[in-house]
Amino acid sequence: DDNSDEQVSGGPALTAMASEGKRPAQYSGCIDEGSRMMNQIKTLLERNRGWAESVQKEDPGFFARLSGQQNPDYLWIGCSDSRVPANQIVDLPPGEVFVHRNVANLLHHNDMNALSVVQFAVDVLKVKHIMIVGHYGCGGIKAAMTGGECGIVDYWLHSVRELYSRHRKTLETLPLAEQVDRMCELNVKAQVDNLCRTKIIQRAWQRGQPLAVHGWVYGLNDGRVTDLECTVEGLDQVPQLYRVDRLVRADQAD
Ligand code: CO
């Protein structure tokens, strides 16, 4: 097959292992792949040592300080995409950003994982800003729009498909890439709304806790974040139907 030449070429580790007679020769292909994978992990651990040493050298109190407590002002809810790393994009060190990421940066009201993160960030860490961060060219958004058989993630992306169906008429004249980018923006706005409709956020506002929810989109091709200017920072910006205090104020409902 295509990998046959890779399978017969053994690295130093394989040669060493083979000469020590630890594996029968007929498994040499597996050993080669296995040792390649082991080497990847070894490299990561070596990089980690190097990183920890350089941080320690630059700021000797860094780890001692951070291990004591975290005190982030920001909760980042972003896409799992490997090209959208939260801290690096806003150039902040460890300890400054609480992070939750999933495919297509969604905030579903039945997602215990995301809601637990939000509650801990708001009630315990008392973050001041939550940013929902999408990114242009998001594969999750595109998959939801174009269909296909992706497995479990199809269920996960169902709400994006519904969002697309609501905007399809206005979007379908655009080229696909542009449709995807507009949908990335619309999806971020929808998730900002979703988040602001949770009791976690609304109770914080009721308590008078300063908290702003922002919608951002990151550009993979230029590294720039665009603020979609859909920031919500108080209960008065939430439609009456979705407000926790709507029953109390039913007589004055609009
Ligand atoms: Co994405």
XYZ file of N, CA and C and ligand atoms in Angstrom:
763
model
N 0.827 -1.198 0.000
C 0.000 0.000 0.000
C 0.863 1.250 0.000
N 0.226 2.414 0.143
C 0.946 3.691 0.044
C 2.011 3.876 1.126
N 1.795 3.233 2.264
C 2.708 3.451 3.386
C 3.833 2.422 3.444
N 3.882 1.573 2.413
C 4.815 0.453 2.504
C 6.257 0.918 2.695
N 6.615 2.017 2.002
C 8.016 2.453 2.132
C 8.275 3.032 3.516
N 7.237 3.643 4.114
C 7.397 4.163 5.473
C 7.531 3.019 6.483
N 6.791 1.958 6.191
C 6.762 0.866 7.160
C 8.079 0.112 7.245
N 8.807 0.064 6.118
C 10.055 -0.691 6.173
C 11.219 0.149 6.705
N 11.085 1.499 6.621
C 12.192 2.322 7.097
C 12.089 2.501 8.606
N 13.004 1.966 9.325
C 12.953 2.056 10.782
C 13.807 3.199 11.291
N 13.276 3.951 12.289
C 14.066 5.011 12.903
C 15.066 4.398 13.869
N 15.876 5.243 14.521
C 16.872 4.761 15.483
C 16.235 3.944 16.606
N 15.052 4.383 17.047
C 14.396 3.681 18.151
C 14.050 2.253 17.758
N 13.535 2.128 16.539
C 13.166 0.799 16.044
C 14.395 -0.087 15.937
N 15.445 0.491 15.355
C 16.680 -0.260 15.186
C 17.172 -0.756 16.545
N 17.132 0.141 17.515
C 17.582 -0.211 18.858
C 16.729 -1.341 19.424
N 15.400 -1.172 19.287
C 14.474 -2.170 19.821
C 14.672 -3.517 19.158
N 14.801 -3.451 17.810
C 14.941 -4.692 17.054
C 16.228 -5.409 17.450
N 17.312 -4.655 17.595
C 18.601 -5.271 17.923
C 18.579 -5.875 19.327
N 17.745 -5.287 20.189
C 17.621 -5.847 21.535
C 16.676 -7.051 21.567
N 16.039 -7.278 20.405
C 15.171 -8.439 20.291
C 13.905 -8.336 21.114
N 13.398 -7.113 21.302
C 12.194 -6.950 22.113
C 10.915 -7.283 21.355
N 10.960 -7.183 20.027
C 9.774 -7.472 19.225
C 10.149 -8.420 18.093
N 9.265 -9.349 17.771
C 9.519 -10.192 16.603
C 9.576 -9.325 15.347
N 10.421 -9.700 14.405
C 10.652 -8.885 13.218
C 9.388 -8.693 12.390
N 8.479 -9.681 12.397
C 7.291 -9.553 11.536
C 6.383 -8.387 11.954
N 6.557 -7.830 13.148
C 5.754 -6.687 13.580
C 6.460 -5.358 13.336
N 7.497 -5.387 12.485
C 8.318 -4.179 12.335
C 7.487 -2.976 11.887
N 6.453 -3.197 11.036
C 5.618 -2.087 10.593
C 4.924 -1.437 11.771
N 4.356 -2.243 12.647
C 3.663 -1.716 13.819
C 4.629 -0.982 14.735
N 5.810 -1.565 14.896
C 6.786 -0.941 15.778
C 7.177 0.426 15.234
N 7.337 0.477 13.914
C 7.727 1.743 13.313
C 6.665 2.799 13.592
N 5.407 2.462 13.342
C 4.330 3.427 13.586
C 4.246 3.720 15.083
N 4.356 2.655 15.880
C 4.305 2.830 17.328
C 5.424 3.719 17.820
N 6.610 3.527 17.307
C 7.727 4.335 17.802
C 7.612 5.775 17.311
N 7.044 5.942 16.115
C 6.818 7.302 15.622
C 5.857 8.036 16.563
N 4.822 7.327 16.965
C 3.841 7.946 17.867
C 4.451 8.224 19.229
N 5.273 7.281 19.727
C 5.945 7.501 21.005
C 6.859 8.711 20.934
N 7.521 8.831 19.770
C 8.428 9.969 19.598
C 7.690 11.291 19.632
N 6.474 11.304 19.041
C 5.674 12.534 19.074
C 5.416 12.956 20.516
N 5.033 11.991 21.337
C 4.712 12.301 22.727
C 5.956 12.696 23.489
N 7.068 12.013 23.195
C 8.334 12.342 23.834
C 8.714 13.785 23.497
N 8.520 14.134 22.213
C 8.833 15.497 21.782
C 7.982 16.512 22.535
N 6.697 16.204 22.687
C 5.813 17.135 23.406
C 6.290 17.334 24.838
N 6.644 16.240 25.487
C 7.084 16.346 26.882
C 8.392 17.119 26.985
N 9.260 16.935 25.994
C 10.510 17.702 25.973
C 10.226 19.186 25.776
N 9.291 19.464 24.868
C 8.916 20.872 24.635
C 8.336 21.477 25.909
N 7.550 20.666 26.622
C 6.975 21.150 27.877
C 8.071 21.534 28.873
N 9.092 20.677 29.009
C 10.194 20.991 29.929
C 10.865 22.307 29.523
N 11.095 22.436 28.227
C 11.745 23.651 27.722
C 10.920 24.888 28.018
N 9.607 24.759 27.793
C 8.696 25.886 28.033
C 8.692 26.264 29.513
N 8.510 25.251 30.377
C 8.455 25.510 31.818
C 9.742 26.179 32.295
N 10.870 25.711 31.768
C 12.149 26.313 32.160
C 12.262 27.759 31.716
N 11.829 28.035 30.480
C 11.972 29.408 29.979
C 11.020 30.359 30.704
N 9.817 29.877 31.048
C 8.889 30.729 31.802
C 9.464 31.008 33.184
N 9.961 29.946 33.814
C 10.535 30.055 35.157
C 11.704 31.038 35.170
N 12.486 30.991 34.093
C 13.674 31.849 33.993
C 13.251 33.313 33.847
N 12.212 33.525 33.033
C 11.769 34.894 32.774
C 11.055 35.502 33.977
N 10.288 34.671 34.677
C 9.494 35.151 35.810
C 9.508 34.073 36.891
N 10.535 34.102 37.760
C 10.731 33.031 38.745
C 9.514 32.759 39.642
N 8.664 33.760 39.872
C 7.518 33.525 40.752
C 6.276 33.037 40.045
N 6.373 32.871 38.716
C 5.184 32.625 37.892
C 4.349 31.423 38.347
N 4.971 30.253 38.417
C 4.202 29.049 38.743
C 3.733 29.043 40.196
N 4.573 29.538 41.079
C 4.191 29.605 42.489
C 2.941 30.473 42.640
N 2.936 31.590 41.910
C 1.815 32.524 41.972
C 0.542 31.881 41.412
N 0.665 31.297 40.219
C -0.501 30.719 39.542
C -1.061 29.504 40.274
N -0.184 28.706 40.857
C -0.692 27.506 41.527
C -1.498 27.896 42.761
N -1.261 29.093 43.286
C -2.029 29.579 44.427
C -3.484 29.799 44.077
N -3.762 30.492 42.992
C -5.144 30.713 42.551
C -5.183 31.270 41.135
N -6.354 31.126 40.502
C -6.557 31.773 39.204
C -7.542 32.903 39.398
N -7.343 33.955 38.663
C -8.215 35.110 38.820
C -8.492 35.755 37.464
N -9.071 34.973 36.545
C -9.275 35.501 35.198
C -10.472 36.466 35.128
N -10.350 37.462 34.283
C -11.457 38.390 34.044
C -12.305 37.950 32.857
N -11.816 36.941 32.113
C -12.458 36.591 30.856
C -12.830 35.122 30.764
N -14.013 34.875 30.215
C -14.387 33.517 29.810
C -14.493 33.518 28.290
N -13.740 32.643 27.667
C -13.702 32.519 26.213
C -14.484 31.279 25.825
N -15.527 31.439 25.028
C -16.248 30.281 24.505
C -15.993 30.258 23.004
N -15.162 29.330 22.572
C -14.741 29.341 21.175
C -14.883 27.995 20.500
N -14.446 27.946 19.247
C -14.489 26.708 18.474
C -13.279 25.840 18.842
N -13.469 24.529 18.733
C -12.379 23.580 19.037
C -11.256 23.629 18.007
N -11.497 24.276 16.890
C -10.505 24.353 15.808
C -9.117 24.681 16.350
N -8.125 23.862 15.939
C -6.766 23.995 16.481
C -6.110 25.324 16.121
N -6.682 26.029 15.152
C -6.071 27.299 14.721
C -6.598 28.499 15.493
N -7.465 28.242 16.476
C -8.066 29.358 17.215
C -7.795 29.227 18.718
N -6.521 29.357 19.118
C -6.171 29.199 20.531
C -6.468 30.476 21.324
N -7.265 30.336 22.360
C -7.780 31.504 23.078
C -6.682 32.456 23.566
N -5.808 31.975 24.422
C -4.815 32.861 25.043
C -3.927 33.570 24.029
N -3.459 32.806 23.037
C -2.528 33.382 22.075
C -3.154 34.511 21.279
N -4.418 34.340 20.918
C -5.073 35.333 20.064
C -5.211 36.685 20.763
N -5.462 36.662 22.066
C -5.560 37.937 22.786
C -4.265 38.220 23.560
N -3.239 37.413 23.268
C -1.899 37.638 23.823
C -1.916 37.744 25.346
N -2.552 36.758 25.986
C -2.587 36.734 27.446
C -1.946 35.446 27.964
N -1.227 35.532 29.079
C -0.559 34.351 29.639
C -1.548 33.431 30.360
N -1.094 32.232 30.752
C -1.942 31.342 31.550
C -2.456 32.073 32.791
N -3.686 31.751 33.188
C -4.250 32.383 34.378
C -5.189 33.540 34.063
N -5.203 33.992 32.819
C -5.973 35.191 32.476
C -7.271 34.901 31.735
N -7.394 33.709 31.167
C -8.606 33.404 30.383
C -9.135 32.024 30.778
N -10.400 31.988 31.196
C -11.087 30.721 31.448
C -11.667 30.302 30.101
N -11.516 29.035 29.737
C -11.813 28.663 28.350
C -12.769 27.479 28.243
N -13.718 27.608 27.347
C -14.554 26.469 26.950
C -14.601 26.452 25.432
N -14.310 25.292 24.847
C -14.354 25.217 23.385
C -15.123 23.973 22.949
N -15.874 24.108 21.888
C -16.546 22.966 21.275
C -16.691 23.238 19.786
N -17.145 22.252 19.040
C -17.274 22.423 17.593
C -18.309 23.508 17.289
N -17.878 24.542 16.616
C -18.725 25.660 16.170
C -19.179 26.585 17.312
N -18.434 26.563 18.426
C -18.689 27.501 19.542
C -20.172 27.704 19.867
N -20.801 26.591 20.245
C -22.240 26.630 20.536
C -22.509 26.668 22.039
N -23.626 27.301 22.403
C -24.048 27.334 23.795
C -25.471 26.800 23.843
N -25.584 25.492 24.001
C -26.910 24.868 24.076
C -27.393 24.874 25.522
N -28.681 25.085 25.703
C -29.223 25.168 27.063
C -29.284 23.841 27.790
N -29.040 22.738 27.064
C -29.018 21.427 27.727
C -27.592 20.871 27.813
N -26.624 21.720 27.577
C -25.216 21.298 27.596
C -24.643 21.535 28.997
N -24.664 20.462 29.803
C -24.195 20.570 31.198
C -22.730 20.973 31.269
N -21.972 20.548 30.289
C -20.553 20.892 30.258
C -20.380 22.412 30.133
N -20.971 22.982 29.091
C -20.831 24.420 28.872
C -21.450 25.222 30.017
N -22.640 24.792 30.466
C -23.319 25.554 31.527
C -22.525 25.501 32.835
N -21.885 24.373 33.101
C -21.065 24.268 34.310
C -19.889 25.239 34.235
N -19.296 25.318 33.060
C -18.173 26.236 32.859
C -18.647 27.678 33.060
N -19.796 28.007 32.461
C -20.324 29.370 32.560
C -20.642 29.699 34.022
N -21.290 28.750 34.711
C -21.663 29.047 36.089
C -20.439 29.245 36.979
N -19.466 28.376 36.817
C -18.252 28.509 37.628
C -17.565 29.838 37.330
N -17.503 30.185 36.053
C -16.832 31.426 35.651
C -17.547 32.650 36.219
N -18.888 32.618 36.179
C -19.670 33.788 36.593
C -19.814 33.855 38.121
N -20.211 32.731 38.724
C -20.542 32.749 40.157
C -19.312 32.665 41.056
N -18.308 31.929 40.633
C -17.142 31.726 41.493
C -15.973 32.626 41.084
N -15.592 32.547 39.820
C -14.449 33.357 39.371
C -14.828 34.822 39.175
N -16.121 35.062 38.970
C -16.631 36.409 38.734
C -15.932 37.126 37.576
N -15.899 36.413 36.448
C -15.321 37.032 35.250
C -16.159 38.252 34.873
N -15.527 39.214 34.223
C -16.232 40.443 33.858
C -16.718 40.422 32.411
N -16.063 39.576 31.617
C -16.426 39.506 30.202
C -16.505 38.055 29.753
N -17.531 37.770 28.947
C -17.597 36.471 28.279
C -17.598 36.762 26.791
N -16.684 36.161 26.065
C -16.704 36.335 24.627
C -17.012 35.016 23.934
N -18.066 35.066 23.084
C -18.337 33.934 22.210
C -17.511 34.221 20.962
N -16.603 33.309 20.636
C -15.673 33.591 19.543
C -15.806 32.566 18.425
N -16.391 33.001 17.326
C -16.443 32.154 16.139
C -15.218 32.429 15.288
N -15.106 31.736 14.176
C -14.021 32.066 13.250
C -14.505 31.848 11.829
N -14.017 32.715 10.931
C -14.408 32.600 9.527
C -13.918 31.266 8.975
N -14.681 30.726 8.059
C -14.316 29.445 7.447
C -14.481 28.258 8.377
N -15.342 28.386 9.380
C -15.512 27.309 10.364
C -16.064 26.031 9.706
N -15.331 24.950 9.858
C -15.728 23.678 9.257
C -17.040 23.150 9.806
N -17.311 23.416 11.079
C -18.548 22.971 11.696
C -19.745 23.667 11.064
N -19.611 24.980 10.880
C -20.679 25.766 10.264
C -20.911 25.293 8.826
N -19.810 25.089 8.125
C -19.922 24.670 6.732
C -20.598 23.298 6.630
N -20.207 22.386 7.526
C -20.801 21.047 7.518
C -22.304 21.124 7.767
N -22.699 22.012 8.683
C -24.129 22.147 8.990
C -24.895 22.671 7.782
N -24.242 23.531 6.987
C -24.914 24.148 5.843
C -24.962 23.234 4.631
N -23.878 22.491 4.425
C -23.777 21.729 3.182
C -24.246 20.292 3.328
N -24.450 19.845 4.554
C -24.944 18.496 4.748
C -23.822 17.480 4.706
N -24.172 16.256 4.397
C -23.177 15.191 4.424
C -23.323 14.381 5.691
N -22.565 13.316 5.742
C -22.683 12.358 6.838
C -21.431 12.452 7.689
N -21.519 13.145 8.824
C -20.336 13.325 9.663
C -20.421 12.555 10.970
N -21.572 11.951 11.249
C -21.704 11.196 12.496
C -22.385 12.002 13.581
N -21.953 11.773 14.812
C -22.590 12.394 15.972
C -22.629 13.917 15.844
N -21.577 14.474 15.242
C -21.491 15.931 15.158
C -22.676 16.533 14.384
N -23.313 15.710 13.515
C -24.504 16.201 12.814
C -25.603 16.608 13.794
N -25.747 15.830 14.862
C -26.748 16.170 15.882
C -26.332 17.437 16.615
N -25.043 17.485 16.932
C -24.504 18.643 17.648
C -24.761 19.932 16.871
N -24.665 19.842 15.532
C -24.762 21.036 14.691
C -26.187 21.341 14.231
N -27.150 20.583 14.748
C -28.522 20.735 14.267
C -29.038 22.176 14.359
N -28.726 22.848 15.473
C -29.234 24.216 15.645
C -28.630 25.174 14.619
N -27.420 24.862 14.157
C -26.798 25.705 13.129
C -27.546 25.533 11.806
N -27.945 24.301 11.554
C -28.726 24.030 10.340
C -30.054 24.783 10.381
N -30.673 24.803 11.543
C -31.941 25.546 11.682
C -31.723 27.039 11.477
N -30.614 27.526 12.029
C -30.288 28.948 11.860
C -30.092 29.266 10.375
N -29.409 28.366 9.688
C -29.182 28.554 8.248
C -30.496 28.560 7.490
N -31.395 27.674 7.861
C -32.674 27.624 7.143
C -33.457 28.929 7.327
N -33.254 29.569 8.483
C -33.945 30.848 8.709
C -33.343 31.980 7.877
N -32.069 31.866 7.506
C -31.411 32.956 6.780
C -31.091 32.604 5.332
N -31.512 31.423 4.927
C -31.097 30.900 3.629
C -31.486 31.821 2.474
N -32.710 32.347 2.533
C -33.217 33.206 1.455
C -32.280 34.375 1.178
N -31.816 35.036 2.235
C -30.965 36.212 2.041
C -29.519 35.830 1.719
N -29.120 34.607 2.085
C -27.717 34.220 1.900
C -27.437 33.524 0.572
N -28.470 32.860 0.010
C -28.168 31.905 -1.066
C -27.671 32.537 -2.372
N -27.765 33.865 -2.488
C -27.226 34.496 -3.691
C -25.703 34.657 -3.608
N -25.150 34.544 -2.389
C -23.701 34.722 -2.200
C -22.933 33.439 -2.532
N -21.642 33.574 -2.884
C -20.802 32.377 -3.047
C -20.726 31.612 -1.717
N -20.494 30.313 -1.793
C -20.560 29.473 -0.590
C -19.650 29.959 0.544
N -18.392 30.299 0.189
C -17.444 30.720 1.235
C -17.980 31.941 1.990
N -18.613 32.838 1.243
C -19.158 34.038 1.873
C -20.378 33.709 2.732
N -21.187 32.778 2.226
C -22.334 32.314 3.029
C -21.864 31.741 4.356
N -20.785 30.949 4.285
C -20.249 30.341 5.505
C -19.805 31.436 6.473
N -19.099 32.439 5.944
C -18.615 33.516 6.814
C -19.759 34.312 7.453
N -20.817 34.591 6.660
C -21.971 35.298 7.237
C -22.631 34.439 8.303
N -22.681 33.132 8.031
C -23.274 32.215 9.010
C -22.436 32.131 10.287
N -21.114 32.251 10.135
C -20.242 32.254 11.316
C -20.601 33.445 12.206
N -20.864 34.586 11.573
C -21.249 35.786 12.326
C -22.633 35.603 12.956
N -23.592 35.134 12.148
C -24.957 34.956 12.656
C -24.985 33.943 13.801
N -24.149 32.918 13.676
C -24.105 31.895 14.721
C -23.575 32.478 16.035
N -22.544 33.301 15.936
C -22.005 33.930 17.151
C -23.096 34.761 17.833
N -23.811 35.556 17.033
C -24.878 36.391 17.603
C -25.957 35.526 18.267
N -26.279 34.409 17.615
C -27.293 33.508 18.177
C -26.823 32.933 19.513
N -25.520 32.633 19.605
C -25.001 32.062 20.850
C -24.924 33.126 21.954
N -24.671 34.362 21.573
C -24.708 35.457 22.555
C -26.124 35.544 23.131
N -27.113 35.470 22.257
C -28.513 35.484 22.726
C -28.794 34.299 23.635
N -28.374 33.118 23.196
C -28.593 31.913 24.013
C -28.015 32.085 25.410
N -26.778 32.572 25.448
C -26.096 32.713 26.729
C -26.811 33.720 27.633
N -27.254 34.812 27.022
C -27.910 35.859 27.813
C -29.306 35.437 28.270
N -29.805 34.347 27.728
C -31.114 33.840 28.155
C -30.987 32.817 29.263
N -29.773 32.560 29.727
C -29.609 31.623 30.850
C -29.804 32.374 32.162
N -30.295 31.628 33.162
C -30.475 32.234 34.481
C -29.139 32.592 35.105
N -28.108 31.835 34.741
C -26.780 32.111 35.319
C -26.390 33.559 35.055
N -26.515 33.975 33.806
C -26.123 35.330 33.419
C -27.107 36.352 34.004
N -28.395 36.052 33.890
C -29.395 37.026 34.317
C -29.385 37.251 35.831
N -29.150 36.169 36.597
C -29.070 36.326 38.064
C -27.870 37.203 38.431
N -26.776 37.042 37.685
C -25.592 37.873 37.952
C -25.938 39.345 37.750
N -26.657 39.628 36.681
C -27.073 41.016 36.425
C -28.026 41.501 37.509
N -28.931 40.607 37.936
C -29.868 40.982 39.007
C -29.136 41.343 40.294
N -28.042 40.639 40.548
C -27.230 40.914 41.745
C -26.429 42.193 41.609
N -26.404 42.738 40.400
C -25.613 43.939 40.161
C -24.163 43.650 39.820
N -23.894 42.377 39.488
C -22.519 41.997 39.126
C -22.178 42.529 37.735
N -21.042 43.228 37.595
C -20.678 43.708 36.264
C -20.270 42.548 35.350
N -20.982 42.397 34.244
C -20.740 41.268 33.347
C -21.211 41.634 31.943
N -20.319 41.501 30.974
C -20.677 41.796 29.587
C -20.436 40.567 28.728
N -21.382 40.304 27.820
C -21.255 39.181 26.893
C -21.011 39.749 25.497
N -19.924 39.306 24.862
C -19.517 39.860 23.571
C -19.551 38.802 22.476
N -19.755 39.247 21.252
C -19.680 38.350 20.099
C -18.517 38.743 19.205
N -17.599 37.823 19.005
C -16.401 38.074 18.190
C -16.286 37.037 17.083
N -15.600 37.441 15.996
C -15.217 36.459 14.976
C -13.732 36.636 14.667
N -13.038 35.521 14.606
C -11.609 35.540 14.363
C -11.321 35.217 12.902
N -10.384 35.954 12.310
C -10.000 35.704 10.919
C -8.773 34.814 10.846
N -8.961 33.601 10.314
C -7.829 32.660 10.223
C -6.723 33.220 9.321
N -7.115 34.028 8.333
C -6.122 34.467 7.359
C -5.366 35.735 7.737
N -5.834 36.445 8.780
C -5.068 37.629 9.190
C -4.864 37.739 10.709
N -5.398 36.768 11.445
C -5.177 36.764 12.894
C -5.944 37.832 13.647
N -6.869 38.499 12.953
C -7.578 39.612 13.590
C -8.953 39.201 14.102
N -9.301 39.781 15.246
C -10.622 39.557 15.807
C -11.530 40.723 15.417
N -12.714 40.409 14.935
C -13.718 41.430 14.656
C -14.784 41.381 15.747
N -15.027 42.538 16.361
C -16.094 42.643 17.350
C -17.410 42.841 16.596
N -18.350 41.920 16.758
C -19.607 42.012 16.004
C -20.564 43.052 16.590
N -20.109 43.706 17.643
C -20.880 44.778 18.279
C -22.299 44.343 18.637
N -22.360 43.190 19.277
C -23.652 42.708 19.766
C -23.549 42.483 21.276
N -22.716 43.307 21.924
C -22.487 43.150 23.363
C -23.768 43.355 24.163
N -23.965 42.465 25.136
C -25.108 42.585 26.042
C -24.546 42.706 27.449
N -24.967 43.741 28.178
C -24.401 43.916 29.519
C -25.432 44.154 30.607
N -26.690 43.862 30.299
C -27.703 44.030 31.329
C -29.015 43.368 30.962
N -29.832 43.138 31.988
C -31.116 42.467 31.818
C -32.041 43.230 30.870
N -31.907 44.566 30.873
C -32.801 45.376 30.038
C -32.595 45.130 28.544
N -31.460 44.507 28.167
C -31.203 44.223 26.749
C -31.754 42.861 26.324
N -32.298 42.118 27.291
C -32.839 40.789 26.983
C -34.341 40.931 26.711
N -34.836 40.339 25.599
C -36.265 40.424 25.310
C -37.098 39.883 26.486
N -38.206 40.543 26.747
C -39.059 40.234 27.898
C -39.365 38.743 28.058
N -39.674 38.091 26.951
C -40.056 36.680 27.003
C -38.994 35.802 27.643
N -37.731 36.202 27.492
C -36.629 35.368 27.961
C -36.069 35.814 29.302
N -36.733 36.782 29.925
C -36.180 37.305 31.172
C -36.644 36.518 32.389
N -35.716 36.301 33.328
C -36.081 35.554 34.537
C -37.131 36.293 35.358
N -37.172 37.614 35.217
C -38.123 38.375 36.028
C -39.431 38.637 35.279
N -39.677 37.903 34.182
C -40.856 38.221 33.374
C -42.169 37.941 34.100
N -42.184 36.916 34.970
C -43.424 36.587 35.667
C -43.788 37.676 36.666
N -42.777 38.194 37.334
C -42.989 39.263 38.283
C -43.564 40.496 37.598
N -43.116 40.682 36.344
C -43.515 41.882 35.640
C -44.556 41.601 34.551
N -45.274 40.482 34.687
C -46.200 40.077 33.630
C -47.211 41.165 33.301
N -47.592 41.941 34.327
C -48.596 42.980 34.102
C -48.083 44.101 33.205
N -46.746 44.288 33.199
C -46.197 45.367 32.350
C -45.482 44.817 31.128
N -45.717 43.542 30.841
C -44.982 42.924 29.714
C -45.268 43.621 28.400
N -44.230 43.709 27.568
C -44.437 44.353 26.263
C -44.689 43.320 25.174
Co -14.681 26.050 13.742
